[in-house]
Amino acid sequence: MASPAFRPRLLDSLKHYNSQLLRADLMAGVTVGIVALPLAMAFAIASGVTPQAGICTAVIAGLLAAALGGTRLCVTGPTGAFIVILYGIVSKYGVANLLVCTFMAGAMLVLMGVFRLGQVIRFFPMPLITGFTNGIAVLIFLTQMKDFFGLPIARMPSGFFNVVLALRGHFSALHWPTTLLSAALLALILAWPKRLNRILPSPFAALVLATAATAAFGLPVATLGSRFGGIPQGLPAFAGLDLSPAHLSDLMAPAFTIALLGAIESLLCAVVVDSLTADRHDANQELIGQGIANMVVPFFGGIPATGAVVRSVTNIGNGARTPLAAIFHALLLLAVLLLAAPLAAHVPLAALAAILVAVALKMGDWDIRKAWRFPRHDTAVLILTFVLTVAFDLTVAVEIGLLLAAVFFIRSMASHTSIKQLKPEYAQLFERHTIAGKVVPDGCAAFRVEGALFFGAADAVDVVLKQAPHERVVILQLHRLVLLDASGLLALDALRERLAEQGKTLILCGAADEVMDMLVGSRLAERLGADNLQPDLVCALARAERELTDGVVWG
């Protein structure tokens, strides 16, 4: 398999770049940077790492993915979808191993792009994606209750049941100043007029107001300074990873989970952006760009990053024209790290918790009526994926959800596969335009195969032996056969053998080019004989008449 050409979208965008595009990209990049700043810190803290790691990730991954990716207007950074996974990894393996997982996941993403797996997203049904997205939103909501209510929990545990138990055990000790501040900020974010978002995004407004109030009035609430000692100025120094061979096998599963979710999130983001801009992304190049970004960020203490829908939509809404807008957003965040990091010490954790609660509420699709309008099997996939994501693990949820969706799909395909016997008068009507009076002769039975003859429905050919126990010639019309796999080929070959043992003949007709190629490639055509492969039903009936008239059995 040939590797895809390495062609970042940025190269095409720079061909005709001018001052007008620069102005549009710069304004959009600044606005997206303002949106990304509070989200990057909030996502990092919720993931169990420092706020600086979140901003660092948005800077490095945002710049590299924009420069090397396959989309024009997507913005990359830490996202809410990763929070639950990363917090679980940090709790179980530590921050050092989270960095290793991030690097491994980046390498997996690059390999996905190199081996052209960018279209795999099409195989993930929407109920599955909705199910785990809603599940992640619920978990984000729960994990923020500690800082939202100022509960005296030293460290939130991982896992749904442990989180619920911890919250229930400490809820009576909620901190009223923190609770009131969080509630006010959440109301502000949710009620913020949409028309103002283009000028001042609601998360940034909440962050600025909360920080100013805390610094001015000395509000008795926890801040980044009291919890983390503030944010150091500048990017963290480059540092190697602690690649311990003893832990690599244990980290493979969480790394794959990060890579899988990163691929899904990035490509879904690209699809959303394409729908808004009539653009067309390069899925494989996007995976390569995202992979390289995730391979680099852990060397600076960063966490996994992926395409972010909210930031990308904000980018488009503010007039972005090329990938340089996302690069400018990263440069703005870098300027914050270099110049304004000390001011972050006054940022209250309640503000970041309120921002994440708002993200969780907006992240999910909570219209339950929509789920009940789905087919029952799609509703079952959505509910099961949601429950497994919340109660257990995203990887388990996706694996079982995909398996269940595949089983339902196979059953549906099998239910639409049929082999129906053609009545003589129907055959006459069907072929009247070709040869008047052509009917199925005595001693012959003609059947039409419809749908897919695959491993889930290969036993459908058994109906031929049941409905034509005495006929000397059997015709299978294949012009409505849409899929044939190895199991279907074996079933046809077994039917040929059983008919031949009884001195009978099998004739196939009307096979499409792809089906005919499989018949020839499997040598089933050779075993049938050239005379028993006919282009249409008329020729097959003529062949059957000769067979019956001559009394010769062709095996």
PDB file of C-alpha atoms in Angstrom, residues 1-4 110-118 284:
ATOM      1  CA  MET A   1       0.000   0.000   0.000  1.00  0.00           C
ATOM      2  CA  ALA A   2       1.461   3.302  -1.059  1.00  0.00           C
ATOM      3  CA  SER A   3       1.921   5.938   1.603  1.00  0.00           C
ATOM      4  CA  PRO A   4      -0.119   9.123   1.190  1.00  0.00           C
ATOM      5  CA  VAL A 110       0.751   9.023  12.448  1.00  0.00           C
ATOM      6  CA  LEU A 111       0.560   5.338  11.497  1.00  0.00           C
ATOM      7  CA  MET A 112      -3.202   5.631  10.980  1.00  0.00           C
ATOM      8  CA  GLY A 113      -2.573   8.451   8.535  1.00  0.00           C
ATOM      9  CA  VAL A 114       0.289   6.694   6.763  1.00  0.00           C
ATOM     10  CA  PHE A 115      -1.822   3.556   6.258  1.00  0.00           C
ATOM     11  CA  ARG A 116      -4.788   5.593   5.014  1.00  0.00           C
ATOM     12  CA  LEU A 117      -7.143   4.890   7.882  1.00  0.00           C
ATOM     13  CA  GLY A 118      -8.546   8.402   7.839  1.00  0.00           C
ATOM     14  CA  ASN A 284      -5.020  11.060   6.405  1.00  0.00           C
TER      15      ASN A 284
END
